Every structure is written in structure tokens, then in C-alpha cells.
Coordinates of C-alpha atoms and ligand atoms in Angstrom, one line a residue:
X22 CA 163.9 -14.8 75.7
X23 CA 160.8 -13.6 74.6
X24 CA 157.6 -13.7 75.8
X25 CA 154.3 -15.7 75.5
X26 CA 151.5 -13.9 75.0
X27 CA 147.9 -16.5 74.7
X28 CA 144.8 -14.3 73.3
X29 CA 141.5 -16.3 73.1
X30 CA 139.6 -14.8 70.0
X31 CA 142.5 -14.2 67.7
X32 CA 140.0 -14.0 65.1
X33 CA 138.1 -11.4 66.2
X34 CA 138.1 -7.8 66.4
X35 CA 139.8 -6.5 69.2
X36 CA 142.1 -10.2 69.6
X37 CA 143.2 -9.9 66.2
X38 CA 144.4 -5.9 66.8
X39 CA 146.2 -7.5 69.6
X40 CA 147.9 -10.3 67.8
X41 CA 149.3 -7.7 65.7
X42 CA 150.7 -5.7 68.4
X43 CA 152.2 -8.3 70.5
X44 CA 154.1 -9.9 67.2
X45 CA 155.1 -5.6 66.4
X46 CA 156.1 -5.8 70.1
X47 CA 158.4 -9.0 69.5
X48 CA 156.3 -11.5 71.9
X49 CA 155.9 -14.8 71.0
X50 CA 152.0 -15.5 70.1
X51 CA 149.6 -18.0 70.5
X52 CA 146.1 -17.6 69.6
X53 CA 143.1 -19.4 70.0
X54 CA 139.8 -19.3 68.1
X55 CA 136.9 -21.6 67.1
X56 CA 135.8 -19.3 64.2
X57 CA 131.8 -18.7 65.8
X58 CA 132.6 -14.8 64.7
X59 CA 135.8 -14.6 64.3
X60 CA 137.4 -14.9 60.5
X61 CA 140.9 -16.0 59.8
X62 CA 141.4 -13.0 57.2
X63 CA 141.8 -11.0 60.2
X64 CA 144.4 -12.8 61.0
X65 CA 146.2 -13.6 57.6
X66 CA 149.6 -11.4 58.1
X67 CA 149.9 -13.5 61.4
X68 CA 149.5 -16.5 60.0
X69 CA 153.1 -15.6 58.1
X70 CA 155.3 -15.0 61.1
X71 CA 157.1 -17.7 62.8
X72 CA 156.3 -16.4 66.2
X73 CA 152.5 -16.8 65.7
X74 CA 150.8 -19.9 66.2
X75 CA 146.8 -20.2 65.7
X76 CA 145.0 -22.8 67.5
X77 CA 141.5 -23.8 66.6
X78 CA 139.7 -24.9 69.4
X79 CA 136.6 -24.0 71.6
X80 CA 137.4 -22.0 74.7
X81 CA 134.0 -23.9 76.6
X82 CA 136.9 -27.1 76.2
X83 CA 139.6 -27.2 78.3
X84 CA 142.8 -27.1 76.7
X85 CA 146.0 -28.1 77.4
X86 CA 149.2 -26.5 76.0
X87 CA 153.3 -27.8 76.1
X88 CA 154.6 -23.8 75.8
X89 CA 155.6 -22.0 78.9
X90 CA 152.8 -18.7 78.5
X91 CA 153.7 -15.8 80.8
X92 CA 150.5 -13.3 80.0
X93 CA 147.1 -14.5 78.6
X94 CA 144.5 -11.9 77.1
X95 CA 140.4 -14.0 76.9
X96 CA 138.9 -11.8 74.5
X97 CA 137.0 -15.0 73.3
X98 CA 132.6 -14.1 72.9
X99 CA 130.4 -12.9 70.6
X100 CA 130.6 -9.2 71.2
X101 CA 127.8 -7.3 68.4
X102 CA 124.3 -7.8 69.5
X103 CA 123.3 -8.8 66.4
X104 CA 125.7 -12.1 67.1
X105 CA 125.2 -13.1 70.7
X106 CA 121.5 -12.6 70.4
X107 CA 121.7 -15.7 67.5
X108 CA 124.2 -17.4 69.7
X109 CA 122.7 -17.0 73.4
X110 CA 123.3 -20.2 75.2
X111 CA 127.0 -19.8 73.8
X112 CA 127.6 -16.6 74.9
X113 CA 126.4 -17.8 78.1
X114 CA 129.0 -20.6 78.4
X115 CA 131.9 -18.7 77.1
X116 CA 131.8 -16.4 80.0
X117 CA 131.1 -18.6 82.1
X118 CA 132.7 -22.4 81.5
X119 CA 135.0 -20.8 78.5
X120 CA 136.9 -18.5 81.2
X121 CA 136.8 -20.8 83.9
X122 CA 139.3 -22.9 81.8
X123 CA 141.4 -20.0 80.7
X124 CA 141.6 -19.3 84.3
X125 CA 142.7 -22.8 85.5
X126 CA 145.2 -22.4 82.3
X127 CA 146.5 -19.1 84.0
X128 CA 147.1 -20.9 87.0
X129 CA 149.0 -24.3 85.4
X130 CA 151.1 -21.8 83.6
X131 CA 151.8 -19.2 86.6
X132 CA 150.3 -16.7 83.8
X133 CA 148.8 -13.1 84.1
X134 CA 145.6 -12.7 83.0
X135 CA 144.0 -10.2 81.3
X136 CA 139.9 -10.5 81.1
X137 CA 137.7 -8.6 78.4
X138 CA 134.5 -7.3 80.4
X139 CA 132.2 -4.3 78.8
X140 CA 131.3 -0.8 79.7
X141 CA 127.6 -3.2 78.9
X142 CA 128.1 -4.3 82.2
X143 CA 126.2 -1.0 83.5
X144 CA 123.6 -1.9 81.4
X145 CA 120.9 0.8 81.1
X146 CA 122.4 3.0 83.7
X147 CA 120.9 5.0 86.1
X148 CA 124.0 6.7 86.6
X149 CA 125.9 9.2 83.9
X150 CA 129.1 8.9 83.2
X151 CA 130.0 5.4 84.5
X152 CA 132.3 5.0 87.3
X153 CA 134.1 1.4 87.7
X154 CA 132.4 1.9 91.6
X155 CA 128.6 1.6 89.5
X156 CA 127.2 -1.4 89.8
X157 CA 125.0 -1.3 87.0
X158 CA 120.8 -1.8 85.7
X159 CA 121.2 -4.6 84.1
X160 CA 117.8 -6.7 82.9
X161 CA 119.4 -10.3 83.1
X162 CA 116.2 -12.1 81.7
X163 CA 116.4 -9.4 78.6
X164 CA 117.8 -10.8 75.1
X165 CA 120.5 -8.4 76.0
X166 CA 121.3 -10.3 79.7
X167 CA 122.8 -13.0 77.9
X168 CA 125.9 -10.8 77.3
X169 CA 125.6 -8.6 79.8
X170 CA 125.5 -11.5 82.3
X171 CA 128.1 -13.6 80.7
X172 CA 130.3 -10.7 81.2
X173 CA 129.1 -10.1 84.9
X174 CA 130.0 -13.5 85.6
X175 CA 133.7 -13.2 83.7
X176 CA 134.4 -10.6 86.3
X177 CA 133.0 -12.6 89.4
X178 CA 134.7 -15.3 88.8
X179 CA 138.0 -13.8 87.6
X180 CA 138.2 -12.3 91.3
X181 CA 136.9 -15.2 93.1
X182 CA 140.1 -16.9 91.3
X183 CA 142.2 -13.8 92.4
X184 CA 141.0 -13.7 96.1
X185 CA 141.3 -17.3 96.6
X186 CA 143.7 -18.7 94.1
X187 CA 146.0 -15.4 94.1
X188 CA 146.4 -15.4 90.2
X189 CA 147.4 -12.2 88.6
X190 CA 144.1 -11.0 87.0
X191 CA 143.1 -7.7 85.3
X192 CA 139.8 -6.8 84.1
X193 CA 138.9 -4.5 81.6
X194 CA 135.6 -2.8 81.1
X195 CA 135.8 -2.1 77.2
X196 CA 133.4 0.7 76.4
X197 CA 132.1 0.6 72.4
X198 CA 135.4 0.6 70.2
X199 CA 135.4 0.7 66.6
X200 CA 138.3 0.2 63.7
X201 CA 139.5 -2.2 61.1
X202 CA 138.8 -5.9 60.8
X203 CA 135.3 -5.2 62.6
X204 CA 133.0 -7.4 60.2
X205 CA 131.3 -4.9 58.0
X206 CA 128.0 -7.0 58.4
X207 CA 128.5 -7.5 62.3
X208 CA 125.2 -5.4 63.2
X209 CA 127.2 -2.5 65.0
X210 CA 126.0 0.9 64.4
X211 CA 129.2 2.0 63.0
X212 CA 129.5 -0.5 60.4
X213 CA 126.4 -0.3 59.2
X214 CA 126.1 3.2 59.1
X215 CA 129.3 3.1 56.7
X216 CA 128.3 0.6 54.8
X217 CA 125.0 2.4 54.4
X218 CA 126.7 5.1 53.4
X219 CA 128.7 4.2 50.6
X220 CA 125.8 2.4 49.2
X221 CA 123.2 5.0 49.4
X222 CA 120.7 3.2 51.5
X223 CA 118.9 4.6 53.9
X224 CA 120.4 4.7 57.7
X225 CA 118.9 2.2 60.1
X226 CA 118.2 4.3 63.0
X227 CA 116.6 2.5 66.0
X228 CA 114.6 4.6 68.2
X229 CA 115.0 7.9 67.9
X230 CA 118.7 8.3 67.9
X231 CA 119.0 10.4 70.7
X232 CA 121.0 7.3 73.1
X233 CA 124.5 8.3 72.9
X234 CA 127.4 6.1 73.0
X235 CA 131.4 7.0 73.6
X236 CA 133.4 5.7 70.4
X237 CA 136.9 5.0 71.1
X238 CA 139.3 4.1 68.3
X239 CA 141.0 0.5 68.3
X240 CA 144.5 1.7 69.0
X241 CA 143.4 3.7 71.8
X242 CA 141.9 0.6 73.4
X243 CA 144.7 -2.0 72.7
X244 CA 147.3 0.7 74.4
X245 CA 144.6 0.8 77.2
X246 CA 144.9 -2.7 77.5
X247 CA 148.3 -3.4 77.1
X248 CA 148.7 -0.9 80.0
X249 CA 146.4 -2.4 82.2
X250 CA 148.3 -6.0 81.5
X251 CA 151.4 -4.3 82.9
X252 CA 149.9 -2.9 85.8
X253 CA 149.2 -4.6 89.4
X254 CA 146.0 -3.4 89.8
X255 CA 143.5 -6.2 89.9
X256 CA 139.8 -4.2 89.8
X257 CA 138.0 -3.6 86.9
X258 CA 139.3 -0.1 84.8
X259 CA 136.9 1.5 82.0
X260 CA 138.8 2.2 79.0
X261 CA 137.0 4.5 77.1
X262 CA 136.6 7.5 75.3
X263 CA 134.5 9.7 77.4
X264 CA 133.4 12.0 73.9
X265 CA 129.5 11.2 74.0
X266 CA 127.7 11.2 70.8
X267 CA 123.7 10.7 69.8
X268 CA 123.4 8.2 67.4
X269 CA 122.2 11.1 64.9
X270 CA 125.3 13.0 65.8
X271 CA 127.1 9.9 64.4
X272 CA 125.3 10.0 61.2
X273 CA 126.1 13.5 60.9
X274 CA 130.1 12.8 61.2
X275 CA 130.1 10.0 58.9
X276 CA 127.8 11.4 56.5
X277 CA 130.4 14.4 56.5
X278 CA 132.8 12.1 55.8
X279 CA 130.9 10.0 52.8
X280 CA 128.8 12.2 50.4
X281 CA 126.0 10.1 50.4
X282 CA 122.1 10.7 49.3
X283 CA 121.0 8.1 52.4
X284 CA 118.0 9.8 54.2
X285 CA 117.3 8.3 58.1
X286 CA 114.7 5.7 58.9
X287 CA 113.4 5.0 62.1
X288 CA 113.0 1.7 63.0
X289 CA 111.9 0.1 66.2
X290 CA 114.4 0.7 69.3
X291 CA 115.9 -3.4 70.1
X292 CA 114.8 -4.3 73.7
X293 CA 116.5 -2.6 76.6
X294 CA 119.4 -0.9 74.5
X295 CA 120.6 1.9 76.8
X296 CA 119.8 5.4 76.7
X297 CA 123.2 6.6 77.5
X298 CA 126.7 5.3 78.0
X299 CA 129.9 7.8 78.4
X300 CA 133.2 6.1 80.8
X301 CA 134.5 8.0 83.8
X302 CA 138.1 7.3 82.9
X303 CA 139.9 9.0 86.3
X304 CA 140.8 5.4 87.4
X305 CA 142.5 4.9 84.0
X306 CA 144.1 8.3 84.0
X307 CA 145.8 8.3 87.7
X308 CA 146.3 4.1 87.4
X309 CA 147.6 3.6 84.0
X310 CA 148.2 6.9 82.9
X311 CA 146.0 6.5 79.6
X312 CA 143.5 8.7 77.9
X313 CA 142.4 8.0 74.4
X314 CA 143.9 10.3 71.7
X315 CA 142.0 9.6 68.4
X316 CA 138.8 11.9 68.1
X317 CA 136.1 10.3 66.5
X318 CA 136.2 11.8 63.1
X319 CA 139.8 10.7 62.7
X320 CA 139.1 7.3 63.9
X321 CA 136.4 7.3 61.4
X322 CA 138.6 8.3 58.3
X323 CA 140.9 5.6 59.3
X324 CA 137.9 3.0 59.3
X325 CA 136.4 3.7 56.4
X326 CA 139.5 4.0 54.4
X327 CA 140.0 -0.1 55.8
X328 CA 136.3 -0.9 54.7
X329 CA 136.8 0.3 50.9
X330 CA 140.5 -0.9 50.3
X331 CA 139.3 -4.4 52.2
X332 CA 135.9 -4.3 49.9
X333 CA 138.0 -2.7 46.7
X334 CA 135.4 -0.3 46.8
X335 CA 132.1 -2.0 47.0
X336 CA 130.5 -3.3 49.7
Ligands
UDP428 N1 122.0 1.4 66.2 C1 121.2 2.0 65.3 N2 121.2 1.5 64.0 C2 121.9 0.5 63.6 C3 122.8 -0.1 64.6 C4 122.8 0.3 65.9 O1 120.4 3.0 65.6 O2 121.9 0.1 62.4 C5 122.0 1.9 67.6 C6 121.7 0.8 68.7 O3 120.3 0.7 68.9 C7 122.4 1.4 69.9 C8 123.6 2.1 69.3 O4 123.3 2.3 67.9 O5 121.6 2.3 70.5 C9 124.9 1.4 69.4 O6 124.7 0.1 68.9 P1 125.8 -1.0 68.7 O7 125.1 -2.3 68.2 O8 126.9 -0.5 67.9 O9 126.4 -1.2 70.2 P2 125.8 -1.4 71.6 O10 124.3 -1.3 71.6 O11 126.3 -2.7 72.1 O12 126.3 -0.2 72.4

């Protein structure tokens, strides 16, 4: 018999990448979305096979469902800045009432659960790279916290539930990934700077573009995750791509990528964004026995190519 996979925000980025591998991987599907960010084209070649079934329905609901479900993925929140900065009290509630009910639905169905937590977890941190043992500089009263709390929360109470309910939880700490079916007007410096690119307008830089982030490709973070599922380790694991990049550097790799005659402007830097973010990935490495194996460039190819086929060229 095959298995029942549930993913909460099907629609999404990252939950749509993972409806498509599950359904490659011959699991039976159910996903879940109430469309806040998510878009059903993301999900259109699922919406074709018999073992997919889409649910519309707000995760801050409870929901109850007939199918047996042996592994659950909540991927369900705003995730750009740009989104849960519009959608704060939301965000809020979705990590916090939204996986309280996935949780109780992990124990009704005897399920294991999988969690979506962020490397944004360690906020602005005082510490370089970022070991799962760091507990983070986060401003929770920032327009940031909303997110960064949210996702705090998720994790709390995902081991509360584990400690004293024993459910099978795993938590991942997702640090900035990037690929196809990211919405090309989501706000995220990669997007942008792509879209920027192919239509010669200037690149948005905020601050000075010296922060750095670590990029990792989609498929290195869904075979990261589905790893992570299959393991029986409970604690939060980064899964990352420890390559650190300025934002400038970025520019420079895509603009190598997209002749272009954008110039950089310098806006102002958005409240609390953090200086520097690169994973410690040991845990992941000795755990799971994962590292990421698309280097940026390639990863970027891949993504642009998506954009201008998806766009048919214009953006
Ligand atoms: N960023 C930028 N210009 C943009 C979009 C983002 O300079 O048009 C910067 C942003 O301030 C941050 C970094 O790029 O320092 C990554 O931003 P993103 O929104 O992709 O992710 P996050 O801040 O959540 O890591």
C-alpha cells in the first residue's frame, strides 16, 4: 500500500516542490492550502494525478480528515517578508493556532510530523555560522518578530507535543532557498533581482549590500527534508548551504548570468534585516548524511530558465 503523505501549503513554494516529489516517489498526497500566498498554478500537474488530492482550507481551523495519513509536512505561512509583514496577525496565528491543529491531527492519525522552522529563527545573530545549539537575537516587537516568533513558537510547541504527547516530530530550520514556482513578485532578493534583470531596471539594493545570506537550491532542500522525515532525530537540523554571499556578490552572479544595463540603487535597509546568515550544517552531515550539491550559479541558471519559459519571456 502506499503511503499518505499531508503537506499544509501545497500551494506554496517549498509545499508545492514537495507535492511533486512525494507523487515522483509514488506516495499518496493530500495537500492543504487556503491560497493567502500560495497559487494553484504551482500546483497544476498535481491537480492531474489520481493520487493527489487538494484541500482548500485554513490551517488556523481545525480539520478533520477520513484517510489514514502516515507522515504530515506544515509548511503552511507566509514565508517572504514582503508577505508576512502585510499579513502579521496571520502569520502569528498560523504558527501558533495553525500548527497546534496539525499537531492534534498528527496525533489522531498516529502520523510523523515534519515542521518548517527558519535559519530566521537566529534572527540578527551574534554568532557566525549558526549552530542548531544558538539560540538566536531575535527583536520580537520588530515588524520582522511576527515571523520570526511564529516560527519560535512552531518549534516550542512541536516539542512540548513531543515531550509530553510522544508524537514523532521533526523540525527543520530552512535557511534562504530559492528555485521555481517562487512568485516572481514575492519581494525576495532573488526574484527581484532576476526580474530586474531581464527588464533593465535598476537593482533594489537595501542597505549597502554587504549582509550576506547562504542560497541553497530547492532540490537540495526538499532531499534535506525528506531525510530529516525519515530520520528519528526529534531536534531542530539547519538545512542549508553554508556558501555565504553579499547581497552585491549576488548581483554580480546573476548579472553574469543576464546581460543586463541595470545599474544598483541603494535604498533604505528594512528594519532589523540581519547582517549575516551562513548554517553550520555538521548536525546535518553526521545525522542525515546531507550536504547541498547545487552551487549557486547553477541553481540560478536553473531558476531563471523557469522564470522566462513561465513568463514566455517577459516579465
Ligand atoms: N534585499 C535587497 N533588495 C531586494 C530584496 C532583498 O537588498 O530587492 C536584501 C534584504 O534586505 C536582505 C537580503 O536581500 O538583506 C535577503 O532578502 P530576502 O527577502 O530574500 O530574504 P531574508 O531577508 O528573509 O533573508
Amino acid at each position: 500500500m502506499n503511503k499518505t503523505v499531508l503537506i499544509t501549503g501545497c500551494c506554496g513554494f517549498i509545499g508545492s516542490h514537495l507535492c511533486d516529489f512525494f507523487l515522483s516517489n509514488n506516495f499518496k498526497v493530500i495537500g492543504i492550502d487556503n491560497l493567502l500566498t500560495g497559487v494553484t498554478q504551482n500546483i497544476e500537474k498535481c491537480l492531474k494525478n489520481p493520487n493527489f488530492l487538494f484541500i482548500n482550507h485554513d490551517v488556523c481551523y481545525s480539520i478533520k480528515i477520513k484517510n489514514d495519513i502516515d507522515f504530515i509536512l506544515h509548511f503552511a505561512s507566509p514565508a517572504s517578508p514582503t508577505d508576512y509583514i502585510k499579513y502579521p496577525i496571520k502569520t502569528l496565528q498560523i504558527g501558533s493556532r495553525g500548527t497546534e491543529n496539525i499537531l492534534n491531527l498528527a496525533i489522531n492519525k498516529k502520523a510523523t510530523i515534519l515542521v518548517a522552522s527558519t535559519s530566521e529563527i537566529y534572527g540578527d545573530p551574534l554568532e557566525h555560522p549558526q549552530n542548531e545549539k544558538y539560540y538566536g537575537n531575535v527583536n520580537p516587537v520588530g515588524p520582522r518578530g511576527v515571523y520570526d516568533e511564529a516560527k519560535r513558537y512552531l518549534e516550542a510547541i512541536t516539542m512540548a507535543y513531543h515531550r509530553k504527547f510522544k508524537v514523532d516530530s521533526k523540525i527543520v530550520r530552512i535557511f534562504n532557498t530559492y528555485g521555481s514556482n517562487m512568485r516572481i513578485n514575492d519581494g525576495r532578493a532573488i526574484p527581484n533581482f532576476i526580474k530586474q534583470a531581464i527588464n533593465n531596471e535598476n537593482f533594489t539594493v537595501y542597505g549597502d549590500g554587504k549582509q550576506t545570506r547562504s542560497f541553497t537550491y530547492i532540490d537540495d532542500t526538499i532531499s534535506g527534508i525528506y531525510k530529516l522525515l525519515m530520520s528519528n532525530y526529534s531536534g531542530p537540523v539547519n538545512i542549508g548551504n553554508p556558501s555565504e554571499y553579499s547581497i552585491l556578490e549576488l548581483i554580480g552572479i546573476i548579472r553574469g548570468l543576464i546581460p543586463t544595463n541595470s545599474k544598483i540603487i541603494f535604498k533604505e535597509l528594512p528594519e532589523n534585516d540581519p547582517k549575516v546568515r551562513q548554517p553550520n550544517i555538521t548536525l546535518a552531515q553526521s545525522l542525515l548524511n546531507w550536504r547541498p550539491k547545487i552551487e549557486l550559479r547553477d541553481g540560478l541558471k536553473k531558476t531563471i530558465l523557469h522564470y522566462r519559459k513561465l513568463h514566455k519571456f517577459k516579465l
